[in-house]
Structure formats: structure tokens, C-alpha cells
mmCIF file of C-alpha atoms in Angstrom:
data_model
loop_
_atom_site.group_PDB
_atom_site.id
_atom_site.type_symbol
_atom_site.label_atom_id
_atom_site.label_comp_id
_atom_site.label_asym_id
_atom_site.label_seq_id
_atom_site.Cartn_x
_atom_site.Cartn_y
_atom_site.Cartn_z
ATOM 1 C CA MET A 1 -58.152 26.398 -8.442
ATOM 2 C CA SER A 2 -59.822 27.182 -5.098
ATOM 3 C CA GLY A 3 -62.206 30.093 -4.579
ATOM 4 C CA ILE A 4 -59.706 31.787 -2.272
ATOM 5 C CA LYS A 5 -57.000 31.739 -4.939
ATOM 6 C CA LYS A 6 -59.404 33.051 -7.543
ATOM 7 C CA ARG A 7 -60.304 36.035 -5.356
ATOM 8 C CA PHE A 8 -56.709 37.081 -4.769
ATOM 9 C CA LEU A 9 -54.837 35.862 -7.828
ATOM 10 C CA GLN A 10 -56.231 38.379 -10.297
ATOM 11 C CA PRO A 11 -55.598 41.550 -8.226
ATOM 12 C CA THR A 12 -52.209 40.197 -7.110
ATOM 13 C CA VAL A 13 -51.162 39.561 -10.707
ATOM 14 C CA LEU A 14 -52.377 43.030 -11.647
ATOM 15 C CA LEU A 15 -50.347 44.570 -8.820
ATOM 16 C CA PHE A 16 -47.194 42.714 -9.899
ATOM 17 C CA VAL A 17 -47.725 43.673 -13.534
ATOM 18 C CA GLY A 18 -48.179 47.271 -12.396
ATOM 19 C CA THR A 19 -45.036 46.953 -10.287
ATOM 20 C CA ILE A 20 -42.961 45.732 -13.223
ATOM 21 C CA GLY A 21 -44.383 48.480 -15.416
ATOM 22 C CA PHE A 22 -43.618 51.118 -12.822
ATOM 23 C CA THR A 23 -40.101 49.709 -12.391
ATOM 24 C CA ILE A 24 -39.382 50.089 -16.086
ATOM 25 C CA TRP A 25 -40.966 53.526 -16.191
ATOM 26 C CA SER A 26 -39.141 54.871 -13.154
ATOM 27 C CA ALA A 27 -35.696 53.418 -13.878
ATOM 28 C CA ALA A 28 -34.550 56.361 -15.996
ATOM 29 C CA PRO A 29 -34.627 59.148 -13.339
ATOM 30 C CA ALA A 30 -32.769 56.921 -10.780
ATOM 31 C CA GLN A 31 -32.987 59.413 -7.934
ATOM 32 C CA ALA A 32 -32.101 58.500 -4.375
ATOM 33 C CA MET A 33 -34.797 56.958 -2.240
ATOM 34 C CA HIS A 34 -34.752 56.467 1.537
ATOM 35 C CA ILE A 35 -31.252 57.125 2.930
ATOM 36 C CA MET A 36 -29.080 56.690 -0.135
ATOM 37 C CA GLU A 37 -26.024 54.480 -0.579
ATOM 38 C CA GLY A 38 -22.900 55.772 1.192
ATOM 39 C CA TYR A 39 -24.697 58.691 2.864
ATOM 40 C CA LEU A 40 -24.360 57.467 6.455
ATOM 41 C CA PRO A 41 -20.977 57.355 8.221
ATOM 42 C CA VAL A 42 -19.656 53.779 8.390
ATOM 43 C CA GLY A 43 -20.166 53.507 12.148
ATOM 44 C CA TRP A 44 -23.852 54.449 11.936
ATOM 45 C CA ALA A 45 -24.439 52.172 8.934
ATOM 46 C CA ILE A 46 -23.006 49.210 10.893
ATOM 47 C CA PHE A 47 -24.933 50.205 14.050
ATOM 48 C CA TRP A 48 -28.314 50.163 12.276
ATOM 49 C CA TRP A 49 -27.500 46.834 10.630
ATOM 50 C CA LEU A 50 -26.776 45.345 14.067
ATOM 51 C CA VAL A 51 -30.013 46.774 15.495
ATOM 52 C CA PHE A 52 -32.072 45.595 12.532
ATOM 53 C CA LEU A 53 -30.899 41.982 12.176
ATOM 54 C CA PRO A 54 -32.620 40.662 15.372
ATOM 55 C CA CYS A 55 -35.876 42.291 14.184
ATOM 56 C CA PHE A 56 -35.482 40.558 10.821
ATOM 57 C CA ALA A 57 -34.945 37.205 12.566
ATOM 58 C CA LEU A 58 -38.141 37.701 14.590
ATOM 59 C CA GLY A 59 -39.995 38.645 11.422
ATOM 60 C CA PHE A 60 -38.754 35.580 9.582
ATOM 61 C CA SER A 61 -39.946 33.398 12.456
ATOM 62 C CA SER A 62 -43.337 35.152 12.408
ATOM 63 C CA LEU A 63 -43.722 34.630 8.650
ATOM 64 C CA HIS A 64 -42.718 30.974 8.945
ATOM 65 C CA ARG A 65 -45.384 30.446 11.612
ATOM 66 C CA ILE A 66 -48.081 32.231 9.585
ATOM 67 C CA THR A 67 -47.392 30.326 6.356
ATOM 68 C CA LYS A 68 -47.063 27.000 8.190
ATOM 69 C CA GLU A 69 -50.330 27.361 10.113
ATOM 70 C CA ASN A 70 -52.256 29.100 7.314
ATOM 71 C CA PRO A 71 -50.668 28.315 3.911
ATOM 72 C CA GLU A 72 -53.796 29.594 2.172
ATOM 73 C CA LEU A 73 -52.828 33.142 3.291
ATOM 74 C CA LYS A 74 -49.699 33.278 1.093
ATOM 75 C CA LEU A 75 -51.498 35.193 -1.657
ATOM 76 C CA LEU A 76 -52.687 37.766 0.856
ATOM 77 C CA LEU A 77 -49.086 38.078 2.072
ATOM 78 C CA ALA A 78 -47.973 38.644 -1.528
ATOM 79 C CA LEU A 79 -50.670 41.281 -1.926
ATOM 80 C CA ALA A 80 -49.444 43.115 1.206
ATOM 81 C CA GLY A 81 -45.866 43.008 -0.122
ATOM 82 C CA ALA A 82 -46.873 44.263 -3.583
ATOM 83 C CA PHE A 83 -48.926 47.066 -2.012
ATOM 84 C CA THR A 84 -45.858 48.144 0.000
ATOM 85 C CA PHE A 85 -43.624 48.057 -3.064
ATOM 86 C CA VAL A 86 -45.916 50.054 -5.321
ATOM 87 C CA LEU A 87 -46.621 52.768 -2.754
ATOM 88 C CA SER A 88 -43.021 53.099 -1.557
ATOM 89 C CA ALA A 89 -41.873 53.497 -5.161
ATOM 90 C CA LEU A 90 -44.010 56.640 -5.605
ATOM 91 C CA LYS A 91 -41.263 59.010 -4.547
ATOM 92 C CA MET A 92 -41.145 62.793 -4.376
ATOM 93 C CA PRO A 93 -37.949 64.896 -4.084
ATOM 94 C CA SER A 94 -37.325 66.071 -0.525
ATOM 95 C CA VAL A 95 -34.417 66.657 1.839
ATOM 96 C CA THR A 96 -30.850 66.106 0.563
ATOM 97 C CA GLY A 97 -29.913 62.429 0.743
ATOM 98 C CA SER A 98 -33.463 61.143 0.871
ATOM 99 C CA SER A 99 -36.930 61.530 -0.628
ATOM 100 C CA SER A 100 -40.581 61.441 0.423
ATOM 101 C CA HIS A 101 -43.040 58.725 -0.522
ATOM 102 C CA PRO A 102 -45.869 56.634 0.930
ATOM 103 C CA THR A 103 -44.651 53.497 2.715
ATOM 104 C CA GLY A 104 -47.574 51.072 2.350
ATOM 105 C CA THR A 105 -46.547 49.142 5.475
ATOM 106 C CA GLY A 106 -49.606 49.949 7.598
ATOM 107 C CA LEU A 107 -51.898 47.528 5.735
ATOM 108 C CA GLY A 108 -49.564 44.556 6.150
ATOM 109 C CA ALA A 109 -48.971 45.406 9.823
ATOM 110 C CA VAL A 110 -52.729 45.381 10.496
ATOM 111 C CA LEU A 111 -53.176 42.109 8.594
ATOM 112 C CA PHE A 112 -50.187 40.083 9.767
ATOM 113 C CA GLY A 113 -48.615 42.010 12.639
ATOM 114 C CA PRO A 114 -45.565 44.296 12.674
ATOM 115 C CA MET A 115 -42.874 41.590 12.700
ATOM 116 C CA ALA A 116 -44.056 40.065 9.414
ATOM 117 C CA MET A 117 -43.557 43.441 7.760
ATOM 118 C CA SER A 118 -39.892 43.524 8.825
ATOM 119 C CA VAL A 119 -39.305 40.814 6.192
ATOM 120 C CA LEU A 120 -41.729 42.035 3.507
ATOM 121 C CA GLY A 121 -40.524 45.629 3.861
ATOM 122 C CA THR A 122 -36.871 44.564 3.678
ATOM 123 C CA ILE A 123 -37.490 42.552 0.506
ATOM 124 C CA VAL A 124 -39.069 45.670 -1.012
ATOM 125 C CA LEU A 125 -36.134 47.855 0.063
ATOM 126 C CA LEU A 126 -33.564 45.334 -1.232
ATOM 127 C CA PHE A 127 -35.321 45.098 -4.584
ATOM 128 C CA GLN A 128 -35.381 48.891 -4.902
ATOM 129 C CA ALA A 129 -31.718 49.225 -3.858
ATOM 130 C CA LEU A 130 -30.506 46.615 -6.371
ATOM 131 C CA LEU A 131 -32.720 47.406 -9.354
ATOM 132 C CA LEU A 132 -33.837 51.038 -8.942
ATOM 133 C CA ALA A 133 -30.817 52.644 -7.219
ATOM 134 C CA HIS A 134 -33.151 53.792 -4.419
ATOM 135 C CA GLY A 135 -31.490 53.545 -1.014
ATOM 136 C CA GLY A 136 -28.504 51.206 -0.864
ATOM 137 C CA ILE A 137 -26.942 48.116 0.658
ATOM 138 C CA THR A 138 -24.833 49.907 3.284
ATOM 139 C CA THR A 139 -27.868 51.913 4.402
ATOM 140 C CA LEU A 140 -30.323 48.998 4.150
ATOM 141 C CA GLY A 141 -30.165 48.363 7.906
ATOM 142 C CA ALA A 142 -31.091 51.979 8.676
ATOM 143 C CA ASN A 143 -33.811 52.148 6.009
ATOM 144 C CA ALA A 144 -35.265 48.808 7.093
ATOM 145 C CA MET A 145 -35.383 49.937 10.737
ATOM 146 C CA SER A 146 -37.402 53.025 9.829
ATOM 147 C CA MET A 147 -39.749 51.630 7.144
ATOM 148 C CA ALA A 148 -39.941 47.890 7.845
ATOM 149 C CA VAL A 149 -39.750 47.876 11.666
ATOM 150 C CA ILE A 150 -40.613 51.181 13.373
ATOM 151 C CA GLY A 151 -43.404 52.220 10.974
ATOM 152 C CA PRO A 152 -45.242 48.863 11.154
ATOM 153 C CA VAL A 153 -44.827 48.641 14.958
ATOM 154 C CA VAL A 154 -46.288 52.130 15.475
ATOM 155 C CA GLY A 155 -49.026 51.527 12.872
ATOM 156 C CA TRP A 156 -50.034 48.206 14.438
ATOM 157 C CA GLY A 157 -50.069 49.790 17.915
ATOM 158 C CA THR A 158 -52.235 52.619 16.597
ATOM 159 C CA TYR A 159 -54.707 50.146 15.094
ATOM 160 C CA GLN A 160 -54.971 48.218 18.364
ATOM 161 C CA LEU A 161 -55.420 51.386 20.428
ATOM 162 C CA VAL A 162 -58.078 52.956 18.184
ATOM 163 C CA MET A 163 -60.000 49.676 18.008
ATOM 164 C CA GLN A 164 -60.043 49.419 21.791
ATOM 165 C CA LEU A 165 -61.148 53.024 22.213
ATOM 166 C CA THR A 166 -63.666 53.401 19.377
ATOM 167 C CA LYS A 167 -64.374 49.967 17.786
ATOM 168 C CA LYS A 168 -64.403 51.809 14.427
ATOM 169 C CA GLN A 169 -62.335 49.592 12.157
ATOM 170 C CA ARG A 170 -62.037 51.841 9.094
ATOM 171 C CA LEU A 171 -60.907 54.741 11.297
ATOM 172 C CA ALA A 172 -58.361 52.419 12.903
ATOM 173 C CA VAL A 173 -57.060 51.278 9.495
ATOM 174 C CA PHE A 174 -56.833 54.878 8.248
ATOM 175 C CA LEU A 175 -54.892 56.059 11.293
ATOM 176 C CA ALA A 176 -52.666 52.959 11.320
ATOM 177 C CA ALA A 177 -51.580 53.597 7.718
ATOM 178 C CA ALA A 178 -51.102 57.344 8.193
ATOM 179 C CA VAL A 179 -49.228 57.057 11.489
ATOM 180 C CA ALA A 180 -47.030 54.223 10.180
ATOM 181 C CA ASP A 181 -46.063 56.531 7.311
ATOM 182 C CA LEU A 182 -45.331 59.543 9.515
ATOM 183 C CA SER A 183 -43.455 57.567 12.178
ATOM 184 C CA THR A 184 -41.175 56.141 9.483
ATOM 185 C CA TYR A 185 -40.073 59.645 8.525
ATOM 186 C CA LEU A 186 -39.774 60.836 12.105
ATOM 187 C CA PHE A 187 -37.455 57.892 12.741
ATOM 188 C CA THR A 188 -35.504 58.649 9.571
ATOM 189 C CA SER A 189 -35.138 62.219 10.830
ATOM 190 C CA LEU A 190 -33.817 60.857 14.125
ATOM 191 C CA GLN A 191 -31.327 58.642 12.276
ATOM 192 C CA LEU A 192 -30.082 61.544 10.179
ATOM 193 C CA ALA A 193 -29.900 63.851 13.198
ATOM 194 C CA LEU A 194 -27.810 61.301 15.098
ATOM 195 C CA ALA A 195 -25.439 60.944 12.141
ATOM 196 C CA PHE A 196 -25.279 64.667 11.311
ATOM 197 C CA PRO A 197 -25.962 66.669 14.517
ATOM 198 C CA THR A 198 -25.143 70.039 12.964
ATOM 199 C CA GLY A 199 -26.032 72.663 15.579
ATOM 200 C CA GLY A 200 -26.962 69.936 18.060
ATOM 201 C CA PHE A 201 -29.134 66.825 17.862
ATOM 202 C CA LEU A 202 -32.463 68.560 18.541
ATOM 203 C CA ALA A 203 -31.841 71.341 16.025
ATOM 204 C CA SER A 204 -30.784 68.808 13.396
ATOM 205 C CA PHE A 205 -33.816 66.595 14.115
ATOM 206 C CA LEU A 206 -36.214 69.541 13.807
ATOM 207 C CA LYS A 207 -34.561 70.554 10.542
ATOM 208 C CA PHE A 208 -34.917 67.135 8.934
ATOM 209 C CA ALA A 209 -38.407 66.500 10.338
ATOM 210 C CA GLY A 210 -39.560 69.971 9.295
ATOM 211 C CA ILE A 211 -38.471 69.477 5.707
ATOM 212 C CA PHE A 212 -40.035 66.013 5.531
ATOM 213 C CA ALA A 213 -43.315 67.293 7.030
ATOM 214 C CA VAL A 214 -43.973 69.575 4.052
ATOM 215 C CA THR A 215 -44.554 66.628 1.746
ATOM 216 C CA GLN A 216 -45.076 63.762 4.171
ATOM 217 C CA ILE A 217 -48.176 64.902 6.085
ATOM 218 C CA PRO A 218 -50.407 65.126 2.969
ATOM 219 C CA LEU A 219 -48.863 61.899 1.665
ATOM 220 C CA ALA A 220 -49.665 60.133 4.939
ATOM 221 C CA ILE A 221 -53.279 61.299 4.827
ATOM 222 C CA SER A 222 -53.577 60.152 1.210
ATOM 223 C CA GLU A 223 -52.049 56.796 2.099
ATOM 224 C CA GLY A 224 -54.588 56.419 4.905
ATOM 225 C CA PHE A 225 -57.516 56.920 2.519
ATOM 226 C CA LEU A 226 -56.008 54.575 -0.104
ATOM 227 C CA THR A 227 -55.455 51.870 2.514
ATOM 228 C CA VAL A 228 -59.089 52.143 3.613
ATOM 229 C CA LEU A 229 -60.153 51.604 -0.015
ATOM 230 C CA VAL A 230 -58.044 48.444 -0.187
ATOM 231 C CA TRP A 231 -59.454 47.385 3.188
ATOM 232 C CA ASN A 232 -62.991 47.798 1.838
ATOM 233 C CA TRP A 233 -62.063 45.595 -1.117
ATOM 234 C CA LEU A 234 -60.629 42.946 1.219
ATOM 235 C CA SER A 235 -63.745 43.128 3.391
ATOM 236 C CA ALA A 236 -65.919 42.481 0.332
ATOM 237 C CA TYR A 237 -63.874 39.787 -1.429
ATOM 238 C CA GLY A 238 -61.564 38.360 1.236
ATOM 239 C CA ARG A 239 -63.794 38.179 4.266
ATOM 240 C CA PRO A 240 -62.950 34.502 5.034
ATOM 241 C CA GLU A 241 -59.236 35.379 5.185
ATOM 242 C CA LEU A 242 -59.889 38.385 7.451
ATOM 243 C CA GLU A 243 -61.994 36.156 9.687
ATOM 244 C CA GLN A 244 -59.115 33.689 9.753
ATOM 245 C CA LEU A 245 -56.796 36.485 10.879
ATOM 246 C CA LYS A 246 -59.378 37.405 13.550
ATOM 247 C CA LEU A 247 -59.819 40.832 11.998
ATOM 248 C CA MET A 248 -63.535 40.306 11.487
ATOM 249 C CA LYS A 249 -66.222 38.439 13.361
ATOM 250 C CA ARG A 250 -67.379 35.297 11.644
ATOM 251 C CA ILE A 251 -70.722 35.747 9.931
ATOM 252 C CA SER A 252 -72.150 32.889 11.936
ATOM 253 C CA GLU A 253 -71.184 34.783 15.136
ATOM 254 C CA GLY A 254 -73.214 37.847 14.053
#
């Protein structure tokens, strides 16, 4: 077994074991997560599916390219997916028809780009919809757009911007994770406001976003700190892989 596999296999196995344990533990409450099954009107459910599918196709192409050119990064991809699953399963009750939780998509977006997360995030959402009754199949397109597409795109853009402005990588990782989390819920608020514009779109958006903000802002900050801890671990034990992804200068380059 290569040194690379040894570095990632143990924590990845631990994350999956933790995931299975959490799945069993959390199955009993079975509360709704994301936008729950049947909550959106049929027209909006179909609309978000149609918007999401091209993003998923781009993500699949991105993942195929990454794994073809760098097959040794598959374990790191699995780690990013497991991190997203575990964090997004830590739900808290919130607005009717949804719930608040970390998303975990910022780390994967920084590592592999936002399109790769459209596939990893969707796999996580599908698994939760089928086995945990969180979200649903009819609302999968809408949930995937907010958590697996918009959040990673905004988080990745935040990372790039902060790196250009400050060159402080840990700050960039922290803000990428936190902003990816918050933007997911702002987009979910927009989706719900479009579907249920009670009192007008803006009033409905402010209502949903305001309720989410109570729990989501501290969750986003916490997710930012946790992601930095994982980043520190990757920097210590997975430096060759980060160098391969051009996220760190090669040691020989100084």
C-alpha cells in the first residue's frame, strides 16, 4: 500500500464509520432536512431539476477529468464527500419545511473546484433523501442547486478573492467554508420565496432568510473554524496532494 493511501485511508475509514454510526443514531427522529419531499409546487420542483441537471453534467465531466489525470486523488475526493455528508447531517430545527445545518461543501470546493462538488453534494443529498428521509426526490433538484452548486461556487469564488487580496490561506479557507454555508441558505430562502411569495417576493425572502439567520450565522462560523482544522491536518499529512492540486507551493520551490 502506497504512502499516500496510508495517510488518507485511516481517517477516511474513520469518517465513513462515523457516518454509518450517525446514520443509525439519527434515523429515529426522521425530521425533514433541506426542502422536504412534496413541499415545493410541482412547477418549481421541475424547474429546479431542469436548472440543476446541466450543472450536474459539468460536475461529472470535471470529476472524470480529475480522477483520470490524478487517480491517486480518489481518497481525497472520498474524504471531501464524507466531510460534506457528516456535517450536512448535523441538523437543527428551523423554518417550517426545512432545517438548519452545516453544509461541508466549502472544503471540497477549495480542493477540487465548485463543479466537482455538484456531484459529491448530490450523492450526499440523495443518500440522505433515500435513507434518512431528509429532503426528497422531487425537491432534490432544488436542494442540489442550493447546497451542491450555489454554495460551492460562492465558496470557491470567496477563496480565490481572499487569496488574491491577502495571500492568507487559512483566512481564505475559513471564509470560503462560512460563505458557502450562508450562501446555500440565502439561495434556499430565494427558492422558498419564489415558490411562496406571501406578501410579495421580497417580504417572503426576508422572512425565510431572517429565520434561517438565527441558527445559520453561528453554524457558518463554526463550520469555518472546523474546516480550517481539517485544512491544517491536510497541510501536515497530505501536503503532496495539495501541491498536486496547486494549493501549496512545492517544498523545492520554497
